[in-house]
Short mmCIF file of C-alpha atoms in Angstrom, two decimals:
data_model
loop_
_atom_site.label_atom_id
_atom_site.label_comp_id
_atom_site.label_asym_id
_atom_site.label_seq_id
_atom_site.Cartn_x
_atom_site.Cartn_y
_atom_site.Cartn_z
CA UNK A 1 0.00 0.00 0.00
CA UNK A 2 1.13 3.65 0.29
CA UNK A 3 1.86 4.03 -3.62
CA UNK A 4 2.27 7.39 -5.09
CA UNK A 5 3.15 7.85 -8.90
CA UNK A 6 4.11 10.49 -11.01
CA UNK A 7 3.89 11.21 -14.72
CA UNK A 8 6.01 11.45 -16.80
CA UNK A 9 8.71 10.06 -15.64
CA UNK A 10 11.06 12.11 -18.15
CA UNK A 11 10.21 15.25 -20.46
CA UNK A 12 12.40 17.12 -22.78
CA UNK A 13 10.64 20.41 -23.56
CA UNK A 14 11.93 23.46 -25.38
CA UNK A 15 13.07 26.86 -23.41
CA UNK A 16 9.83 29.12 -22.83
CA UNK A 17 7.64 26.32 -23.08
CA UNK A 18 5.64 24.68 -19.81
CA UNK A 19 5.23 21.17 -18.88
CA UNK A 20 2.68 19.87 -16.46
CA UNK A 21 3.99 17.28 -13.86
CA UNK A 22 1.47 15.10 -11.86
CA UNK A 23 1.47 13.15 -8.79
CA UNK A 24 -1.19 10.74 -7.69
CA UNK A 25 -1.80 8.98 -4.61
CA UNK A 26 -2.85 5.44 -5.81
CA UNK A 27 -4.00 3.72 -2.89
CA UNK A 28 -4.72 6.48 0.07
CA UNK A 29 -5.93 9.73 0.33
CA UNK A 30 -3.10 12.26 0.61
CA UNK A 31 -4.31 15.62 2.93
CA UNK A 32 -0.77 17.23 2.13
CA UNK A 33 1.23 16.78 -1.02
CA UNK A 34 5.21 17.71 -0.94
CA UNK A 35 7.53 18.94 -4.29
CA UNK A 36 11.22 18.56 -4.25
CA UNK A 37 13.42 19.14 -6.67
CA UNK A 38 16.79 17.44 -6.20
CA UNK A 39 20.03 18.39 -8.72
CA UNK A 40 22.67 16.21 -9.14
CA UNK A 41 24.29 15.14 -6.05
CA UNK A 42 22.72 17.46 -3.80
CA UNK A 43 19.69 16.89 -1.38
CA UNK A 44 16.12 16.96 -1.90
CA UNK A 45 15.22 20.73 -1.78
CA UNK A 46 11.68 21.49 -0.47
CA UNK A 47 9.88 23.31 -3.18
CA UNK A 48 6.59 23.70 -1.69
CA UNK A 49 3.48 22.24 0.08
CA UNK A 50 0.21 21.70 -1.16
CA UNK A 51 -3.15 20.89 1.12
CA UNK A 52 -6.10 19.86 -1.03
CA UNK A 53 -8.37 22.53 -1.89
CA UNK A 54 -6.55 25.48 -0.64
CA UNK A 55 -3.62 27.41 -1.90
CA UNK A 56 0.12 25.87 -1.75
CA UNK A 57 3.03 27.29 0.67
CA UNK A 58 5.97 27.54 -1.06
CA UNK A 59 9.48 27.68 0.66
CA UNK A 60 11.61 30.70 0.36
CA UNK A 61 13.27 31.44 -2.96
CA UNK A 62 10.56 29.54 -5.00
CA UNK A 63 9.08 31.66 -7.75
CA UNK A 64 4.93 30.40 -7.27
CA UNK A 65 4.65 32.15 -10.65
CA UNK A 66 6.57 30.26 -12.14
CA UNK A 67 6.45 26.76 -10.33
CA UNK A 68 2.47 26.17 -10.42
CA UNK A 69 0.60 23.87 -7.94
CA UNK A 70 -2.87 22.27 -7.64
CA UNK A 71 -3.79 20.18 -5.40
CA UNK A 72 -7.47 19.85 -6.84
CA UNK A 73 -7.94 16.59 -5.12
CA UNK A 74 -7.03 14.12 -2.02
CA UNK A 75 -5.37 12.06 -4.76
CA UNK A 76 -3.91 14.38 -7.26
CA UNK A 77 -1.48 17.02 -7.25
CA UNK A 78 -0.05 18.83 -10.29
CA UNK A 79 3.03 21.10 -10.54
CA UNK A 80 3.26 23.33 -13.57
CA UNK A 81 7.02 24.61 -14.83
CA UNK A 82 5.86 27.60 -16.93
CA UNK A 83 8.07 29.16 -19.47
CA UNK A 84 10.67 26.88 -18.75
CA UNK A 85 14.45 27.64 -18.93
CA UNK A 86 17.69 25.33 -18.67
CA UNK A 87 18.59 26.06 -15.21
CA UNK A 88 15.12 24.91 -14.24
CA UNK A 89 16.54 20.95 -15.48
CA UNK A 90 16.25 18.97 -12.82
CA UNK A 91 14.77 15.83 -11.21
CA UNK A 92 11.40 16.52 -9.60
CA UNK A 93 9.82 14.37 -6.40
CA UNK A 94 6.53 14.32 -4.64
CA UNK A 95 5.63 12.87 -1.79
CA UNK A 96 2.52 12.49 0.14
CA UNK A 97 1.32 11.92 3.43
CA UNK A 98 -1.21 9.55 4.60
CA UNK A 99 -3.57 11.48 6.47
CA UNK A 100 -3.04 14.24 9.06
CA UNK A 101 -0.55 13.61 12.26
CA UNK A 102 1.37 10.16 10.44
CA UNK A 103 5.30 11.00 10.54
CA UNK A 104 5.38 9.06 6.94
CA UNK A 105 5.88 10.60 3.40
CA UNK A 106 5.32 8.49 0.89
CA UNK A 107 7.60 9.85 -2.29
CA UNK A 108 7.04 9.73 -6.00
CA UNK A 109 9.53 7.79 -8.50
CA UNK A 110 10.21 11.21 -9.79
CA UNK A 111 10.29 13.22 -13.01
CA UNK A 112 13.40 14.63 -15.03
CA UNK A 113 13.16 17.50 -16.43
CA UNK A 114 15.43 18.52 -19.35
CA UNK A 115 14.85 21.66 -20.63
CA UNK A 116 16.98 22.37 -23.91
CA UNK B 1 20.84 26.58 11.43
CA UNK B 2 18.97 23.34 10.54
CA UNK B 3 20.88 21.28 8.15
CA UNK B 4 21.84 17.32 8.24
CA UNK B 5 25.61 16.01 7.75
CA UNK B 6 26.34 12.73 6.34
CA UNK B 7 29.60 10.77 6.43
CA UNK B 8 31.20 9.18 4.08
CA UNK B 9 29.85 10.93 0.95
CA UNK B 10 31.01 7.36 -1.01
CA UNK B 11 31.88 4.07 -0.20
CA UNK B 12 32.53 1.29 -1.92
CA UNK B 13 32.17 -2.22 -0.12
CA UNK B 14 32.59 -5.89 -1.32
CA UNK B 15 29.29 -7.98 -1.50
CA UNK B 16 28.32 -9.89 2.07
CA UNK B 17 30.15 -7.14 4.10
CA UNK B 18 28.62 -5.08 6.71
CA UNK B 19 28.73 -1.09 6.37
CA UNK B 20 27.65 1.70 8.65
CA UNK B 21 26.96 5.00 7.77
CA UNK B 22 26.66 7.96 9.94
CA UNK B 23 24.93 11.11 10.49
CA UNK B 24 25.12 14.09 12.42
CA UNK B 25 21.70 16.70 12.48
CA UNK B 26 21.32 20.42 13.77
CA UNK B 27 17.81 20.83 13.92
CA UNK B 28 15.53 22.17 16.40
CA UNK B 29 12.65 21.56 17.95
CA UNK B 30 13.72 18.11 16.88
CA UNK B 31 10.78 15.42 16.33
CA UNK B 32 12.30 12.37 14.52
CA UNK B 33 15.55 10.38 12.21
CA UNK B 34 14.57 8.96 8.80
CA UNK B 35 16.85 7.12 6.72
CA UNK B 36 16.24 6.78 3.13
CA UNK B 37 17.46 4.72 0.23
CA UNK B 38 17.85 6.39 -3.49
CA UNK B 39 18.15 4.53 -6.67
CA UNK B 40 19.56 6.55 -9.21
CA UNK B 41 16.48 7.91 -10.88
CA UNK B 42 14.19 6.61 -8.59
CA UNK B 43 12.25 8.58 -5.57
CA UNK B 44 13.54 7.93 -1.77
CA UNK B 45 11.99 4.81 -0.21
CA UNK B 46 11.40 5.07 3.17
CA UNK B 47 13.76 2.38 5.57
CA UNK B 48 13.40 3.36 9.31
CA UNK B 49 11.81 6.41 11.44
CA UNK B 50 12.24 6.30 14.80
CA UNK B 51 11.01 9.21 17.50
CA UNK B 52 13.32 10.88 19.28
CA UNK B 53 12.64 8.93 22.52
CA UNK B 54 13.52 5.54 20.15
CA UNK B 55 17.03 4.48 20.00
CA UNK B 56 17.42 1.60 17.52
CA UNK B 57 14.82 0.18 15.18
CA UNK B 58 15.23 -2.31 12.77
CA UNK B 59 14.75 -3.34 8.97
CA UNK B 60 15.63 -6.48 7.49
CA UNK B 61 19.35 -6.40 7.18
CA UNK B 62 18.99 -2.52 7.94
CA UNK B 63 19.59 -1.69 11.44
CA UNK B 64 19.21 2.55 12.63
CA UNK B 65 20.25 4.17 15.75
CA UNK B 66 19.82 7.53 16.98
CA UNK B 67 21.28 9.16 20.00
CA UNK B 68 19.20 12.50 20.93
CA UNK B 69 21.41 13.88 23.14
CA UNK B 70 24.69 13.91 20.57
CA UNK B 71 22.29 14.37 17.94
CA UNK B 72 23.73 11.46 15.78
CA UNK B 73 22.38 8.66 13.91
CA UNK B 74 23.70 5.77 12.07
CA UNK B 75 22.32 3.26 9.80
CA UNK B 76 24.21 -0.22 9.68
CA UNK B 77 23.91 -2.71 6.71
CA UNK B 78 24.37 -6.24 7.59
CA UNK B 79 25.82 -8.70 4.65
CA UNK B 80 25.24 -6.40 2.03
CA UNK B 81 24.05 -7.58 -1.34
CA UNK B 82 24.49 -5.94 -4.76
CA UNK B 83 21.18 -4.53 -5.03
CA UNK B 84 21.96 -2.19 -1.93
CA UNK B 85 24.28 0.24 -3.86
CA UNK B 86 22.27 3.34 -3.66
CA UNK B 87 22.06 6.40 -1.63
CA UNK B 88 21.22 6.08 1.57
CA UNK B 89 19.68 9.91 2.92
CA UNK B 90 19.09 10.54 6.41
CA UNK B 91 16.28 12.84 7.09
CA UNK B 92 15.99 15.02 10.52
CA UNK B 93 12.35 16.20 10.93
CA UNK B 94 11.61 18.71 13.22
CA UNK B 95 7.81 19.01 15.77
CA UNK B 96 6.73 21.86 12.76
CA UNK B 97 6.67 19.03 10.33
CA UNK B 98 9.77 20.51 8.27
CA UNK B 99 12.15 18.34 6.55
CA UNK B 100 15.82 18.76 6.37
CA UNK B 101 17.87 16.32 3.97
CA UNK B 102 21.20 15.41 4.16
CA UNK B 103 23.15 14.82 0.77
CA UNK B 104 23.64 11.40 1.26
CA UNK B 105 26.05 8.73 1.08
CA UNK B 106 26.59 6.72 -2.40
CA UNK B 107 27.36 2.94 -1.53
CA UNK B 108 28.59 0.85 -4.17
CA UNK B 109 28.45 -2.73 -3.68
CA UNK B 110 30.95 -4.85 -5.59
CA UNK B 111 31.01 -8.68 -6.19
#
């Protein structure tokens, strides 16, 4: 149990273009949704928090113009690069948790991001 | 400052050995020690959490400790097979529910 997915796994998209990322909770209902983005050899960086059905918290630094989140339902969660550039290439992770109060986050398998 | 500190970055160990990796966390209020393991390309999957009044807990072959009070962790690997080179993250989480992720260690398991 516990399985959350994301699609795509990979996408290659052209600078000034946007790509829509999604993350699904397959077998729970997920109150809170987490993005990460994580660059080569470095840790999972906290992008932002999303609670379904109200507006996401993003951490410090994070553009929410640019880095779009919905979090329409308890099993859904999308994050939308818009105009994408190279420096936003990188390998994007959600995670969600399993109900309110549980210490566990459930993460995604990921999505790279190359933008050329 | 929050942040998590992981030792050895790499480490490369022959198949059937036993490994231990170690971590040191800064971060306050403190709530509980995750450890992690990373395939490349692959999200984290969860090993161990234990609760800052826990001091070991135990996974399979994977065995974590935590010490509180010197605010250090460590996650031992007994008989190690190939399919255990990864990263291995440890993960402090403070009582707000924040996240802080150390960089990880990159075990490589050879026959």
């Amino acid at each position: 149990g516990a399985v959350v997915s994301q699609h795509p796994s990979w996408v290659i998209c052209k600078s000034g273009t946007s790509v829509k990322i999604e993350c699904r909770s397959l077998d729970f209902q997920a109150t809170t949704m987490f993005w990460y983005r994580q660059f080569p050899k470095q840790s999972l960086m906290l992008m932002a928090t999303s609670n379904e059905g109200s507006k996401a918290t993003y951490e410090q630094g994070v553009e929410k113009d640019k880095f779009l989140i919905n979090h329409a339902s308890l099993t859904l969660s999308t994050l939308t690069v818009t105009s994408a550039h190279p420096e936003d290439s990188s390998f994007y992770i959600c995670s969600a948790i399993n109900g309110q109060g549980s210490y566990e986050q459930y993460f995604g398998p990921g999505t790279r991001l190359t933008v050329t | 400052k929050n942040q998590v500190e992981q030792s050895p970055q790499s480490l490369i160990i022959l198949e059937r050995k036993n490994c231990t990796l170690q971590c040191n966390y800064t971060v306050s209020p403190f709530s509980n020690l995750r450890w992690y393991k990373q395939d490349t390309g692959r999200g984290p999957v969860s090993l161990t959490i234990m609760t800052f009044s826990e001091n070991t807990k135990s996974n399979g072959r994977y065995t974590a400790t935590l010490d509180a009070d010197t605010k250090q962790s460590s996650l031992h690997i007994t008989a190690s097979q190939l399919s255990d080179s990864a990263s291995y993250i440890c993960v402090a989480g403070g009582s707000q529910g924040n996240l802080i992720f150390g960089k990880g260690t990159k075990l490589s398991v050879k026959p």
